Amino acid sequence: MNGSYYKNPSYPSNMRPADTYVNPPVAQTELTMEQSYVENILRMNKGKKVKAYVSYSDSVEWRDKVFEGIIEQAGRDHLILSDPNTGKWYLILMIYLDYVEFTEKINYGL
């Protein structure tokens, strides 16, 4: 009965694997020039001092917080700051980042 009423899905044998649909790799300089995503803008400003304003809506103690430091790294989902005054390093998730305040001119690259 199982094979007659509920048919198992069948796929054509000429389908390509999913990984062949991925775009070819792009050089990092091309990526930063073509796309103005926040992480790319932060990467282009690596080494600059900033204030990162974040909001933790589910937290009573840390509702709004400001992190000051130097941009060390920026990824798709995170920002890493170092504070030379305290020696602390911060890993900030982008989902909590509201905005970034720079103390000098921003490198935008477009």
mmCIF file of C-alpha atoms in Angstrom:
data_model
loop_
_atom_site.group_PDB
_atom_site.id
_atom_site.type_symbol
_atom_site.label_atom_id
_atom_site.label_comp_id
_atom_site.label_asym_id
_atom_site.label_seq_id
_atom_site.Cartn_x
_atom_site.Cartn_y
_atom_site.Cartn_z
ATOM 1 C CA MET A 1 0.000 0.000 0.000
ATOM 2 C CA ASN A 2 2.770 2.468 0.829
ATOM 3 C CA GLY A 3 4.192 2.406 -2.676
ATOM 4 C CA SER A 4 0.868 2.742 -4.445
ATOM 5 C CA TYR A 5 -0.904 5.634 -2.708
ATOM 6 C CA TYR A 6 1.932 7.765 -1.295
ATOM 7 C CA LYS A 7 4.524 7.979 -4.009
ATOM 8 C CA ASN A 8 8.101 8.539 -2.987
ATOM 9 C CA PRO A 9 9.468 11.608 -4.737
ATOM 10 C CA SER A 10 11.750 10.883 -7.642
ATOM 11 C CA TYR A 11 14.243 13.329 -9.033
ATOM 12 C CA PRO A 12 15.593 13.481 -12.550
ATOM 13 C CA SER A 13 19.068 12.031 -12.822
ATOM 14 C CA ASN A 14 20.353 15.039 -14.773
ATOM 15 C CA MET A 15 20.012 17.455 -11.802
ATOM 16 C CA ARG A 16 23.213 19.100 -10.685
ATOM 17 C CA PRO A 17 24.322 18.972 -7.033
ATOM 18 C CA ALA A 18 23.438 22.074 -5.004
ATOM 19 C CA ASP A 19 27.065 23.155 -4.590
ATOM 20 C CA THR A 20 27.460 23.756 -8.339
ATOM 21 C CA TYR A 21 24.944 26.613 -8.173
ATOM 22 C CA VAL A 22 27.162 28.675 -5.864
ATOM 23 C CA ASN A 23 28.666 31.788 -7.419
ATOM 24 C CA PRO A 24 32.396 31.666 -8.087
ATOM 25 C CA PRO A 25 34.625 33.192 -5.409
ATOM 26 C CA VAL A 26 35.169 36.941 -5.624
ATOM 27 C CA ALA A 27 38.335 38.718 -4.553
ATOM 28 C CA GLN A 28 37.937 40.640 -1.278
ATOM 29 C CA THR A 29 38.756 43.964 -2.936
ATOM 30 C CA GLU A 30 36.024 43.394 -5.538
ATOM 31 C CA LEU A 31 33.521 42.517 -2.827
ATOM 32 C CA THR A 32 34.153 45.653 -0.795
ATOM 33 C CA MET A 33 33.936 47.830 -3.895
ATOM 34 C CA GLU A 34 30.667 46.318 -5.137
ATOM 35 C CA GLN A 35 28.714 45.931 -1.906
ATOM 36 C CA SER A 36 28.320 48.491 0.871
ATOM 37 C CA TYR A 37 27.276 46.140 3.620
ATOM 38 C CA VAL A 38 27.977 47.240 7.188
ATOM 39 C CA GLU A 39 30.639 44.583 7.739
ATOM 40 C CA ASN A 40 32.523 45.696 4.621
ATOM 41 C CA ILE A 41 32.420 49.332 5.713
ATOM 42 C CA LEU A 42 33.712 48.327 9.150
ATOM 43 C CA ARG A 43 36.485 46.237 7.537
ATOM 44 C CA MET A 44 37.579 49.203 5.418
ATOM 45 C CA ASN A 45 37.883 51.211 8.641
ATOM 46 C CA LYS A 46 39.917 48.644 10.568
ATOM 47 C CA GLY A 47 42.204 50.336 13.083
ATOM 48 C CA LYS A 48 39.965 53.342 13.679
ATOM 49 C CA LYS A 49 38.558 54.279 17.059
ATOM 50 C CA VAL A 50 34.763 53.998 17.310
ATOM 51 C CA LYS A 51 31.828 53.895 19.665
ATOM 52 C CA ALA A 52 29.490 50.971 18.974
ATOM 53 C CA TYR A 53 25.951 51.459 20.239
ATOM 54 C CA VAL A 54 24.123 48.211 20.937
ATOM 55 C CA SER A 55 20.710 47.285 22.316
ATOM 56 C CA TYR A 56 19.832 44.113 24.170
ATOM 57 C CA SER A 57 16.043 44.323 24.235
ATOM 58 C CA ASP A 58 15.578 41.251 26.449
ATOM 59 C CA SER A 59 18.002 42.428 29.132
ATOM 60 C CA VAL A 60 17.054 44.635 32.064
ATOM 61 C CA GLU A 61 20.663 45.376 33.060
ATOM 62 C CA TRP A 62 22.108 45.894 29.581
ATOM 63 C CA ARG A 63 19.207 47.453 27.677
ATOM 64 C CA ASP A 64 21.459 49.931 25.843
ATOM 65 C CA LYS A 65 25.231 49.810 25.987
ATOM 66 C CA VAL A 66 28.106 51.669 24.338
ATOM 67 C CA PHE A 67 31.409 49.945 23.584
ATOM 68 C CA GLU A 68 34.419 52.136 22.807
ATOM 69 C CA GLY A 69 37.492 50.803 21.099
ATOM 70 C CA ILE A 70 39.470 50.189 17.950
ATOM 71 C CA ILE A 71 38.045 48.077 15.139
ATOM 72 C CA GLU A 72 40.119 44.909 15.012
ATOM 73 C CA GLN A 73 37.919 42.718 12.794
ATOM 74 C CA ALA A 74 34.442 42.690 11.307
ATOM 75 C CA GLY A 75 32.569 39.721 9.952
ATOM 76 C CA ARG A 76 29.159 39.051 8.540
ATOM 77 C CA ASP A 77 27.678 38.578 12.002
ATOM 78 C CA HIS A 78 30.170 40.157 14.420
ATOM 79 C CA LEU A 79 32.420 43.099 15.248
ATOM 80 C CA ILE A 80 35.593 42.823 17.330
ATOM 81 C CA LEU A 81 36.795 45.902 19.219
ATOM 82 C CA SER A 82 39.822 46.335 21.466
ATOM 83 C CA ASP A 83 39.969 49.003 24.156
ATOM 84 C CA PRO A 84 43.585 50.169 24.587
ATOM 85 C CA ASN A 85 42.716 51.962 27.845
ATOM 86 C CA THR A 86 41.479 48.835 29.631
ATOM 87 C CA GLY A 87 43.091 46.081 27.549
ATOM 88 C CA LYS A 88 39.668 44.486 27.057
ATOM 89 C CA TRP A 89 38.477 43.004 23.777
ATOM 90 C CA TYR A 90 34.813 42.875 22.792
ATOM 91 C CA LEU A 91 33.009 40.509 20.437
ATOM 92 C CA ILE A 92 29.744 42.205 19.483
ATOM 93 C CA LEU A 93 27.077 40.411 17.494
ATOM 94 C CA MET A 94 25.758 42.464 14.574
ATOM 95 C CA ILE A 95 22.142 41.643 15.448
ATOM 96 C CA TYR A 96 22.520 43.864 18.539
ATOM 97 C CA LEU A 97 24.417 46.683 16.790
ATOM 98 C CA ASP A 98 22.356 49.861 16.345
ATOM 99 C CA TYR A 99 24.989 52.168 14.903
ATOM 100 C CA VAL A 100 28.688 53.044 15.005
ATOM 101 C CA GLU A 101 30.101 56.482 15.731
ATOM 102 C CA PHE A 102 33.510 57.282 14.238
ATOM 103 C CA THR A 103 35.892 59.894 15.613
ATOM 104 C CA GLU A 104 37.432 60.509 12.181
ATOM 105 C CA LYS A 105 36.478 60.402 8.498
ATOM 106 C CA ILE A 106 35.026 57.066 7.326
ATOM 107 C CA ASN A 107 36.603 55.122 4.464
ATOM 108 C CA TYR A 108 33.626 54.162 2.323
ATOM 109 C CA GLY A 109 35.302 53.003 -0.866
ATOM 110 C CA LEU A 110 32.541 53.608 -3.407
#
